[in-house]
Amino acid sequence: MGVDWVFLDEKHLLKEGGIYEMRVFDVVRSNGHFKLLASLGSIRFDDQTKFVELAETTAFIPTEQFRFWK
């Protein structure tokens, strides 16, 4: 399984390479008018969404499971 992410960070809350815990968000069907990727779903953030940067994690995330884009 692969996961592609495109974040438009207008408030500069995220750092490249950072690991974050996200809270309070919705997973919705992608809007066909503003579709950036060939994905059926998208994540919607609002004013209640929280991003907490983690100093380190004990979770193992295998990099071969993901496709990273530059």
JSON list of C-alpha atoms in Angstrom, two decimals:
[
{"chain": "A", "resi": 1, "resn": "MET", "atom": "CA", "xyz": [0.00, 0.00, 0.00]},
{"chain": "A", "resi": 2, "resn": "GLY", "atom": "CA", "xyz": [1.33, 3.45, -0.85]},
{"chain": "A", "resi": 3, "resn": "VAL", "atom": "CA", "xyz": [0.29, 6.84, 0.40]},
{"chain": "A", "resi": 4, "resn": "ASP", "atom": "CA", "xyz": [0.90, 10.14, -1.39]},
{"chain": "A", "resi": 5, "resn": "TRP", "atom": "CA", "xyz": [0.61, 13.42, 0.52]},
{"chain": "A", "resi": 6, "resn": "VAL", "atom": "CA", "xyz": [0.49, 16.96, -0.77]},
{"chain": "A", "resi": 7, "resn": "PHE", "atom": "CA", "xyz": [0.43, 19.57, 1.99]},
{"chain": "A", "resi": 8, "resn": "LEU", "atom": "CA", "xyz": [-0.18, 23.23, 1.24]},
{"chain": "A", "resi": 9, "resn": "ASP", "atom": "CA", "xyz": [1.14, 24.81, 4.44]},
{"chain": "A", "resi": 10, "resn": "GLU", "atom": "CA", "xyz": [0.12, 28.47, 4.19]},
{"chain": "A", "resi": 11, "resn": "LYS", "atom": "CA", "xyz": [0.78, 29.14, 7.89]},
{"chain": "A", "resi": 12, "resn": "HIS", "atom": "CA", "xyz": [4.24, 27.49, 7.88]},
{"chain": "A", "resi": 13, "resn": "LEU", "atom": "CA", "xyz": [3.36, 25.10, 10.72]},
{"chain": "A", "resi": 14, "resn": "LEU", "atom": "CA", "xyz": [5.23, 22.07, 9.35]},
{"chain": "A", "resi": 15, "resn": "LYS", "atom": "CA", "xyz": [8.94, 21.45, 8.85]},
{"chain": "A", "resi": 16, "resn": "GLU", "atom": "CA", "xyz": [10.27, 19.22, 6.08]},
{"chain": "A", "resi": 17, "resn": "GLY", "atom": "CA", "xyz": [11.33, 15.89, 7.55]},
{"chain": "A", "resi": 18, "resn": "GLY", "atom": "CA", "xyz": [9.38, 16.46, 10.78]},
{"chain": "A", "resi": 19, "resn": "ILE", "atom": "CA", "xyz": [7.18, 13.78, 12.32]},
{"chain": "A", "resi": 20, "resn": "TYR", "atom": "CA", "xyz": [3.78, 15.04, 13.45]},
{"chain": "A", "resi": 21, "resn": "GLU", "atom": "CA", "xyz": [0.76, 13.79, 15.30]},
{"chain": "A", "resi": 22, "resn": "MET", "atom": "CA", "xyz": [-2.42, 15.17, 13.73]},
{"chain": "A", "resi": 23, "resn": "ARG", "atom": "CA", "xyz": [-5.70, 15.50, 15.59]},
{"chain": "A", "resi": 24, "resn": "VAL", "atom": "CA", "xyz": [-9.19, 16.64, 14.55]},
{"chain": "A", "resi": 25, "resn": "PHE", "atom": "CA", "xyz": [-9.44, 16.25, 10.79]},
{"chain": "A", "resi": 26, "resn": "ASP", "atom": "CA", "xyz": [-11.92, 14.76, 8.33]},
{"chain": "A", "resi": 27, "resn": "VAL", "atom": "CA", "xyz": [-11.34, 12.30, 5.51]},
{"chain": "A", "resi": 28, "resn": "VAL", "atom": "CA", "xyz": [-13.61, 13.22, 2.61]},
{"chain": "A", "resi": 29, "resn": "ARG", "atom": "CA", "xyz": [-14.07, 12.38, -1.07]},
{"chain": "A", "resi": 30, "resn": "SER", "atom": "CA", "xyz": [-11.75, 14.45, -3.28]},
{"chain": "A", "resi": 31, "resn": "ASN", "atom": "CA", "xyz": [-13.21, 17.48, -5.01]},
{"chain": "A", "resi": 32, "resn": "GLY", "atom": "CA", "xyz": [-12.93, 16.83, -8.75]},
{"chain": "A", "resi": 33, "resn": "HIS", "atom": "CA", "xyz": [-12.61, 20.57, -9.49]},
{"chain": "A", "resi": 34, "resn": "PHE", "atom": "CA", "xyz": [-9.42, 21.07, -7.45]},
{"chain": "A", "resi": 35, "resn": "LYS", "atom": "CA", "xyz": [-7.85, 17.63, -7.71]},
{"chain": "A", "resi": 36, "resn": "LEU", "atom": "CA", "xyz": [-4.05, 17.63, -7.38]},
{"chain": "A", "resi": 37, "resn": "LEU", "atom": "CA", "xyz": [-3.52, 13.86, -7.28]},
{"chain": "A", "resi": 38, "resn": "ALA", "atom": "CA", "xyz": [-5.29, 10.81, -8.67]},
{"chain": "A", "resi": 39, "resn": "SER", "atom": "CA", "xyz": [-6.78, 9.95, -5.29]},
{"chain": "A", "resi": 40, "resn": "LEU", "atom": "CA", "xyz": [-10.37, 9.31, -4.26]},
{"chain": "A", "resi": 41, "resn": "GLY", "atom": "CA", "xyz": [-9.97, 10.82, -0.81]},
{"chain": "A", "resi": 42, "resn": "SER", "atom": "CA", "xyz": [-8.52, 13.91, 0.79]},
{"chain": "A", "resi": 43, "resn": "ILE", "atom": "CA", "xyz": [-7.96, 15.14, 4.32]},
{"chain": "A", "resi": 44, "resn": "ARG", "atom": "CA", "xyz": [-9.75, 18.32, 5.37]},
{"chain": "A", "resi": 45, "resn": "PHE", "atom": "CA", "xyz": [-8.28, 20.46, 8.15]},
{"chain": "A", "resi": 46, "resn": "ASP", "atom": "CA", "xyz": [-10.10, 23.22, 10.01]},
{"chain": "A", "resi": 47, "resn": "ASP", "atom": "CA", "xyz": [-9.41, 25.65, 12.87]},
{"chain": "A", "resi": 48, "resn": "GLN", "atom": "CA", "xyz": [-9.68, 22.79, 15.38]},
{"chain": "A", "resi": 49, "resn": "THR", "atom": "CA", "xyz": [-6.96, 20.69, 13.70]},
{"chain": "A", "resi": 50, "resn": "LYS", "atom": "CA", "xyz": [-3.87, 20.26, 15.86]},
{"chain": "A", "resi": 51, "resn": "PHE", "atom": "CA", "xyz": [-0.35, 19.42, 14.70]},
{"chain": "A", "resi": 52, "resn": "VAL", "atom": "CA", "xyz": [2.09, 18.32, 17.40]},
{"chain": "A", "resi": 53, "resn": "GLU", "atom": "CA", "xyz": [5.69, 17.78, 16.34]},
{"chain": "A", "resi": 54, "resn": "LEU", "atom": "CA", "xyz": [7.18, 14.65, 17.87]},
{"chain": "A", "resi": 55, "resn": "ALA", "atom": "CA", "xyz": [10.81, 14.77, 18.99]},
{"chain": "A", "resi": 56, "resn": "GLU", "atom": "CA", "xyz": [11.16, 11.07, 18.23]},
{"chain": "A", "resi": 57, "resn": "THR", "atom": "CA", "xyz": [8.96, 8.09, 17.65]},
{"chain": "A", "resi": 58, "resn": "THR", "atom": "CA", "xyz": [9.14, 4.44, 18.52]},
{"chain": "A", "resi": 59, "resn": "ALA", "atom": "CA", "xyz": [6.96, 3.53, 15.54]},
{"chain": "A", "resi": 60, "resn": "PHE", "atom": "CA", "xyz": [8.81, 1.95, 12.64]},
{"chain": "A", "resi": 61, "resn": "ILE", "atom": "CA", "xyz": [7.72, 3.44, 9.32]},
{"chain": "A", "resi": 62, "resn": "PRO", "atom": "CA", "xyz": [9.14, 1.37, 6.44]},
{"chain": "A", "resi": 63, "resn": "THR", "atom": "CA", "xyz": [10.19, 3.83, 3.73]},
{"chain": "A", "resi": 64, "resn": "GLU", "atom": "CA", "xyz": [9.67, 1.26, 0.96]},
{"chain": "A", "resi": 65, "resn": "GLN", "atom": "CA", "xyz": [5.93, 1.38, 1.70]},
{"chain": "A", "resi": 66, "resn": "PHE", "atom": "CA", "xyz": [5.67, 5.03, 0.63]},
{"chain": "A", "resi": 67, "resn": "ARG", "atom": "CA", "xyz": [6.34, 7.02, -2.52]},
{"chain": "A", "resi": 68, "resn": "PHE", "atom": "CA", "xyz": [7.98, 10.36, -1.82]},
{"chain": "A", "resi": 69, "resn": "TRP", "atom": "CA", "xyz": [7.74, 13.16, -4.39]},
{"chain": "A", "resi": 70, "resn": "LYS", "atom": "CA", "xyz": [10.05, 16.13, -4.84]}
]
